[in-house]
Amino acid sequence: MTSPTLQKAVRWHPPAYDIRVEAIAIPQIQNSDEAIVKVKLGALCGSDLHVYRGNGGVDKVHTCGHEFIGEVIALGSSYGNNARGRPALYSNLKVGDKVVSPFTVNCGECDVCRLGYTGRCPKGALFGSPALEGGQAQYVRVPKAGGTLFNLSDPSTWSSSLPIDVKEKALSKLADSSLLLLADILPTGVFAAMQAINHPKVAPVLTGRPWPLCFSPSTDTGNEVSFNAEDRIFTVAVIGLGPVGVCATVAMLDVLASKQIPFRIVSIDPLESRREKMKAVYAAIDEAGKGGGQFAVCSIDESKEKIKEWTSGIGATAVLEVVGNTSALSLAYDLVRAFGVITSVGVHGKTPFPLTGGQCYDKNVSLDFGRCPARAMFPPAFDLLVKRQDVFGGVGQPASLVDRVVAIDQAPEMYRAFDKGEVGKVIFDPWK
Amino acid sequence: MTSPTLQKAVRWHPPAYDIRVEAIAIPQIQNSDEAIVKVKLGALCGSDLHVYRGNGGVDKVHTCGHEFIGEVIALGSSYGNNARGRPALYSNLKVGDKVVSPFTVNCGECDVCRLGYTGRCPKGALFGSPALEGGQAQYVRVPKAGGTLFNLSDPSTWSSSLPIDVKEKALSKLADSSLLLLADILPTGVFAAMQAINHPKVAPVLTGRPWPLCFSPSTDTGNEVSFNAEDRIFTVAVIGLGPVGVCATVAMLDVLASKQIPFRIVSIDPLESRREKMKAVYAAIDEAGKGGGQFAVCSIDESKEKIKEWTSGIGATAVLEVVGNTSALSLAYDLVRAFGVITSVGVHGKTPFPLTGGQCYDKNVSLDFGRCPARAMFPPAFDLLVKRQDVFGGVGQPASLVDRVVAIDQAPEMYRAFDKGEVGKVIFDPWK
C-alpha cells in the first residue's frame, strides 16, 4: 500500500464567488524550519469573504483559510538539538504534537518578533493567500513553525496566569472547535481590549488620579479636585458584533471585572441577528464574569443616545472598532470623549480616512490601528478561553460563537450562505 | 489723582497682517470666579501667526497673545473662605500673587478637568481669540482663575518631584522670561514626550519583555527569544524644531536620561536656522542630561537615511510630530516602525488626512492627537524648567529659546519680522 499523495482542499478561483473542493498534492517540507500539519478542523472567517467576493486584489487560485488546528506529522531538520538560542518550540516541537496556528506565519526570532509584534514579522505571510496555501484542507505546510505554532501538547512552552495543572486539565477538556478560536478571533478580541485598557489617555479613569499624575503614583496631588464616582467609570463602545466584536466585548468584560473597574459597555451592530447573539453571550456569562457595570446592546442610532445618556454627553472613554470601514471610524469618533481612545482592529482598505487632522486635534483623540500579533497574544487568549467556556465552549447554541461543524465538501455552499448572512461561524472537518 | 482707565494692548485687525498697539479700557471683574492680572511679560507664539495671516477664520478685532506672566491685582468674590470643595487655588490665591497662565482657561472642577484633560474644559477659551482678550497687554481678565492660574508665589499649591525648598529656591532665581515658557511651549513639549513614553505599543522596548508580557511583570516568558541590546534602544524622531519641537526634544532627552533608557534621537527641520538652534541647545545640555544615547539634527531627507541606518530599516519606535500639517504626518508615517507610535501635538486644520486606514492597519501604527492640557502639565514642565536652565534660562544666546524681550510698542514690527522668520521667540514688556 502506498501513501496517499493527494488531499482535499477548499480552493478559490478567480474572479469571484467560485469556491471548489479539489484534490491537490499533499504539501512537503520545503525548508528546514517548516512543519507539515495534518488539519483536524479549519474555519471560515469573515475576512475570507474579502477574497471570495473578488475584493482582495488577487487572481491566483489558492487554498483558502487561515484558522486551523491539527497535528504535526513532519518536521524539517532545524528541530531538536540544532535549535540552541532559537525560540523554545524549535527544540520542543515533536511529530505527533497537537498545535493551533495563528493566522499569519512569524519567525519568532527577528527584531520584530522578539518584541512581540509577531503580526508584522518581515518573514510573515497570511495563510490562505496567494503567498501561502491555507488551512481549509487536510494538510498544511507551516513555514517557520518553531516561531509560529502554539503547542497544545506541552503547556509548559507558554507563559500564562494559570498554573500548569489548570492548563493541563483545561486542555484535556477543551473541544477542538473551541481551541480553534485561538487562531484569530479570540486573540484579536483580547488585543483590542488590552490596547484600550493600557492606553495612557485612559489612565486617569483607572488610577483615580488626573493626567499626568496618573503616571507617578508617589506624587501628591496639588490644585486638583477629587474624583467622584462617575469619573471612575470606564465607558466603552464596541462597534461591530461579528465573532471578533463579540470576543472583544467578552475580553473587555473580563479585564474590567477582574480589575474590579466600574464600567459601562455598549456593543453595537446594525444587524439584529448579531445583536441577538451578543445578548445571548452576555446572558451565558456567569455573575462574576459580568463585573460591576452596565451593559447594553444597541443599533447604531441607539448607541449614540445610550452613550449620551450614560455620560451626560461627554462620550466613551474608549471605543473598540472591529469593523474596518470609514463609517465605523466616523461612528467611533462621534462616540468617543475628548481625550478618549479609538482602538481599531478592523482591516481597513484604501478609502480615504474619514477624519481630518483638525477633528483629531479638536477632540485630543488617540487611535490605534492594526493586525493582532496573534502568536504573541495566545497566552492571554488561552486564559480567557479556559475561563469563559460558557461562551467559547459550545457549537450551535444561542451563546456559541461557532454555528456548525460541517464536512469540507460543503464549503462552496457554506461560503455562499456565510456571504449572505444565513449562517454564523462555520468550521470544516476535512475528514468527514 | 484718579486711577488710569486705559491700557496699552496689541490688537489684531481684519482681514490680515494688521497689528496695532492701541489704548483700550483696563478689564474689570465680570464674574465672581475671575481675576485681573497685571501683565509683566506677554509672548508671541507661532500659533499667533495663524490669525495674523488671516487664516484663523476670524474677523473680530481683539487683543492678541496667549502666553503671559504677571501679578494678581483683583479677585472676584468666589475666593477665600467661600471656596470649600473647589480647586485649592480658589482658597489660596491672593491679590499680589505672581502667576503664570496656561494658554487656555479651564475651570479645574468639571468632569473633564478633574481627569486632568484641562485643555478640553467645556468652559475653556483660548486667550487672544475673539472669545477672550489676550495677554499681549498691560492687563488681562482671567475667567475661572482658581482653576486656570499657576501660583508662582506659593509652590505648596502644586505637586512636583522636587522638594518644596528646591522649588522655593528655584522660584527666587528664575527669570520671568524663563517662567513664561510654562504658558505653552514647555508643557506642550513635555506632553508630547510623555504620551510617547507611556504608550503601550512601546512598552516592550522599555521593559525588555515582549508584547503583551510587558504588561504583567510577574509572568514568566515562554516561547520567546531574549532581547538583544539593539531591541532595548528607544529610537525617536522629532519633526519640527520651532520652540515646541526643541522643548519636546529636551523633554524626551530628559525622560530617557532619567530612566537610563538607551536611545537615539533625530530632530528634524527643513530650516537651517532652526537646526542650528537645536544643535546649540543640545551642546548646552550638561553630560548627565544627554543620557546614554545618540543624537542627530537633520533635514527631512537626511532624517530618512539616518533612521534607516540606525535601525537597519525597521524605523523609529516613536515619532513626535510638532508641526501640524499633512506633510509632517506623512513623514511621521514614513519614519515610524511597524507597531510604532506617532504623537502629534501640532495644530491640524481641515485638510484631509494624508493616510488611508489601510496604511495605518498595514503598519499597526498608533496616533495621538491634540492640544496640551497645559494646566495639568505645569508641574512636570516646571521640574524640567528648573533642571534645564542651561537651555531655558537665557535670552538671546545661541542656546536660548527666547530671542529677545522688547517694548510692546514694537509689536507690529515684531509680528512682521517673526512671520518672515527674521526673529526667533519674542517677548513683549508692556511697561517698557
JSON list of N, CA, C and O in Angstrom, two decimals, chain B residues 267-287:
[
{"chain": "B", "resi": 267, "resn": "SER", "atom": "N", "xyz": [16.32, 64.93, 15.47]},
{"chain": "B", "resi": 267, "resn": "SER", "atom": "CA", "xyz": [15.44, 66.09, 15.45]},
{"chain": "B", "resi": 267, "resn": "SER", "atom": "C", "xyz": [15.51, 66.73, 14.06]},
{"chain": "B", "resi": 267, "resn": "SER", "atom": "O", "xyz": [16.61, 66.95, 13.53]},
{"chain": "B", "resi": 268, "resn": "ILE", "atom": "N", "xyz": [14.35, 67.02, 13.50]},
{"chain": "B", "resi": 268, "resn": "ILE", "atom": "CA", "xyz": [14.25, 67.28, 12.06]},
{"chain": "B", "resi": 268, "resn": "ILE", "atom": "C", "xyz": [13.59, 68.60, 11.76]},
{"chain": "B", "resi": 268, "resn": "ILE", "atom": "O", "xyz": [12.52, 68.92, 12.31]},
{"chain": "B", "resi": 269, "resn": "ASP", "atom": "N", "xyz": [14.20, 69.38, 10.88]},
{"chain": "B", "resi": 269, "resn": "ASP", "atom": "CA", "xyz": [13.54, 70.59, 10.38]},
{"chain": "B", "resi": 269, "resn": "ASP", "atom": "C", "xyz": [14.14, 70.93, 9.02]},
{"chain": "B", "resi": 269, "resn": "ASP", "atom": "O", "xyz": [15.35, 70.79, 8.82]},
{"chain": "B", "resi": 270, "resn": "PRO", "atom": "N", "xyz": [13.29, 71.42, 8.09]},
{"chain": "B", "resi": 270, "resn": "PRO", "atom": "CA", "xyz": [13.85, 71.83, 6.80]},
{"chain": "B", "resi": 270, "resn": "PRO", "atom": "C", "xyz": [14.67, 73.13, 6.88]},
{"chain": "B", "resi": 270, "resn": "PRO", "atom": "O", "xyz": [15.50, 73.37, 6.01]},
{"chain": "B", "resi": 271, "resn": "LEU", "atom": "N", "xyz": [14.47, 73.95, 7.92]},
{"chain": "B", "resi": 271, "resn": "LEU", "atom": "CA", "xyz": [15.17, 75.24, 8.01]},
{"chain": "B", "resi": 271, "resn": "LEU", "atom": "C", "xyz": [16.50, 75.12, 8.75]},
{"chain": "B", "resi": 271, "resn": "LEU", "atom": "O", "xyz": [16.55, 74.64, 9.88]},
{"chain": "B", "resi": 272, "resn": "GLU", "atom": "N", "xyz": [17.55, 75.62, 8.11]},
{"chain": "B", "resi": 272, "resn": "GLU", "atom": "CA", "xyz": [18.87, 75.51, 8.71]},
{"chain": "B", "resi": 272, "resn": "GLU", "atom": "C", "xyz": [18.96, 76.29, 10.02]},
{"chain": "B", "resi": 272, "resn": "GLU", "atom": "O", "xyz": [19.60, 75.84, 10.98]},
{"chain": "B", "resi": 273, "resn": "SER", "atom": "N", "xyz": [18.32, 77.46, 10.09]},
{"chain": "B", "resi": 273, "resn": "SER", "atom": "CA", "xyz": [18.41, 78.29, 11.31]},
{"chain": "B", "resi": 273, "resn": "SER", "atom": "C", "xyz": [17.84, 77.53, 12.51]},
{"chain": "B", "resi": 273, "resn": "SER", "atom": "O", "xyz": [18.36, 77.60, 13.62]},
{"chain": "B", "resi": 274, "resn": "ARG", "atom": "N", "xyz": [16.76, 76.78, 12.27]},
{"chain": "B", "resi": 274, "resn": "ARG", "atom": "CA", "xyz": [16.16, 76.01, 13.36]},
{"chain": "B", "resi": 274, "resn": "ARG", "atom": "C", "xyz": [17.06, 74.82, 13.74]},
{"chain": "B", "resi": 274, "resn": "ARG", "atom": "O", "xyz": [17.17, 74.47, 14.91]},
{"chain": "B", "resi": 275, "resn": "ARG", "atom": "N", "xyz": [17.66, 74.22, 12.75]},
{"chain": "B", "resi": 275, "resn": "ARG", "atom": "CA", "xyz": [18.57, 73.10, 13.05]},
{"chain": "B", "resi": 275, "resn": "ARG", "atom": "C", "xyz": [19.76, 73.61, 13.86]},
{"chain": "B", "resi": 275, "resn": "ARG", "atom": "O", "xyz": [20.21, 72.95, 14.80]},
{"chain": "B", "resi": 276, "resn": "GLU", "atom": "N", "xyz": [20.26, 74.81, 13.52]},
{"chain": "B", "resi": 276, "resn": "GLU", "atom": "CA", "xyz": [21.39, 75.37, 14.26]},
{"chain": "B", "resi": 276, "resn": "GLU", "atom": "C", "xyz": [20.99, 75.65, 15.72]},
{"chain": "B", "resi": 276, "resn": "GLU", "atom": "O", "xyz": [21.77, 75.42, 16.65]},
{"chain": "B", "resi": 277, "resn": "LYS", "atom": "N", "xyz": [19.79, 76.16, 15.93]},
{"chain": "B", "resi": 277, "resn": "LYS", "atom": "CA", "xyz": [19.31, 76.40, 17.30]},
{"chain": "B", "resi": 277, "resn": "LYS", "atom": "C", "xyz": [19.27, 75.09, 18.08]},
{"chain": "B", "resi": 277, "resn": "LYS", "atom": "O", "xyz": [19.74, 75.00, 19.22]},
{"chain": "B", "resi": 278, "resn": "MET", "atom": "N", "xyz": [18.74, 74.03, 17.44]},
{"chain": "B", "resi": 278, "resn": "MET", "atom": "CA", "xyz": [18.65, 72.72, 18.12]},
{"chain": "B", "resi": 278, "resn": "MET", "atom": "C", "xyz": [20.04, 72.21, 18.49]},
{"chain": "B", "resi": 278, "resn": "MET", "atom": "O", "xyz": [20.25, 71.69, 19.59]},
{"chain": "B", "resi": 279, "resn": "LYS", "atom": "N", "xyz": [20.99, 72.40, 17.58]},
{"chain": "B", "resi": 279, "resn": "LYS", "atom": "CA", "xyz": [22.36, 71.95, 17.86]},
{"chain": "B", "resi": 279, "resn": "LYS", "atom": "C", "xyz": [22.96, 72.71, 19.04]},
{"chain": "B", "resi": 279, "resn": "LYS", "atom": "O", "xyz": [23.62, 72.14, 19.90]},
{"chain": "B", "resi": 280, "resn": "ALA", "atom": "N", "xyz": [22.70, 74.02, 19.08]},
{"chain": "B", "resi": 280, "resn": "ALA", "atom": "CA", "xyz": [23.24, 74.84, 20.18]},
{"chain": "B", "resi": 280, "resn": "ALA", "atom": "C", "xyz": [22.60, 74.43, 21.50]},
{"chain": "B", "resi": 280, "resn": "ALA", "atom": "O", "xyz": [23.26, 74.39, 22.54]},
{"chain": "B", "resi": 281, "resn": "VAL", "atom": "N", "xyz": [21.30, 74.14, 21.48]},
{"chain": "B", "resi": 281, "resn": "VAL", "atom": "CA", "xyz": [20.61, 73.70, 22.69]},
{"chain": "B", "resi": 281, "resn": "VAL", "atom": "C", "xyz": [21.21, 72.38, 23.18]},
{"chain": "B", "resi": 281, "resn": "VAL", "atom": "O", "xyz": [21.53, 72.23, 24.37]},
{"chain": "B", "resi": 282, "resn": "TYR", "atom": "N", "xyz": [21.42, 71.45, 22.27]},
{"chain": "B", "resi": 282, "resn": "TYR", "atom": "CA", "xyz": [21.98, 70.16, 22.67]},
{"chain": "B", "resi": 282, "resn": "TYR", "atom": "C", "xyz": [23.39, 70.34, 23.25]},
{"chain": "B", "resi": 282, "resn": "TYR", "atom": "O", "xyz": [23.74, 69.74, 24.26]},
{"chain": "B", "resi": 283, "resn": "ALA", "atom": "N", "xyz": [24.16, 71.24, 22.62]},
{"chain": "B", "resi": 283, "resn": "ALA", "atom": "CA", "xyz": [25.53, 71.47, 23.10]},
{"chain": "B", "resi": 283, "resn": "ALA", "atom": "C", "xyz": [25.52, 72.07, 24.51]},
{"chain": "B", "resi": 283, "resn": "ALA", "atom": "O", "xyz": [26.42, 71.82, 25.30]},
{"chain": "B", "resi": 284, "resn": "ALA", "atom": "N", "xyz": [24.48, 72.83, 24.83]},
{"chain": "B", "resi": 284, "resn": "ALA", "atom": "CA", "xyz": [24.42, 73.50, 26.14]},
{"chain": "B", "resi": 284, "resn": "ALA", "atom": "C", "xyz": [24.01, 72.55, 27.27]},
{"chain": "B", "resi": 284, "resn": "ALA", "atom": "O", "xyz": [24.26, 72.83, 28.44]},
{"chain": "B", "resi": 285, "resn": "ILE", "atom": "N", "xyz": [23.38, 71.44, 26.91]},
{"chain": "B", "resi": 285, "resn": "ILE", "atom": "CA", "xyz": [22.91, 70.50, 27.94]},
{"chain": "B", "resi": 285, "resn": "ILE", "atom": "C", "xyz": [24.11, 69.78, 28.54]},
{"chain": "B", "resi": 285, "resn": "ILE", "atom": "O", "xyz": [25.01, 69.35, 27.82]},
{"chain": "B", "resi": 286, "resn": "ASP", "atom": "N", "xyz": [24.12, 69.64, 29.88]},
{"chain": "B", "resi": 286, "resn": "ASP", "atom": "CA", "xyz": [25.28, 69.00, 30.50]},
{"chain": "B", "resi": 286, "resn": "ASP", "atom": "C", "xyz": [25.29, 67.49, 30.21]},
{"chain": "B", "resi": 286, "resn": "ASP", "atom": "O", "xyz": [24.32, 66.94, 29.72]},
{"chain": "B", "resi": 287, "resn": "GLU", "atom": "N", "xyz": [26.40, 66.86, 30.53]},
{"chain": "B", "resi": 287, "resn": "GLU", "atom": "CA", "xyz": [26.58, 65.45, 30.16]},
{"chain": "B", "resi": 287, "resn": "GLU", "atom": "C", "xyz": [25.49, 64.56, 30.76]},
{"chain": "B", "resi": 287, "resn": "GLU", "atom": "O", "xyz": [24.97, 63.67, 30.09]}
]
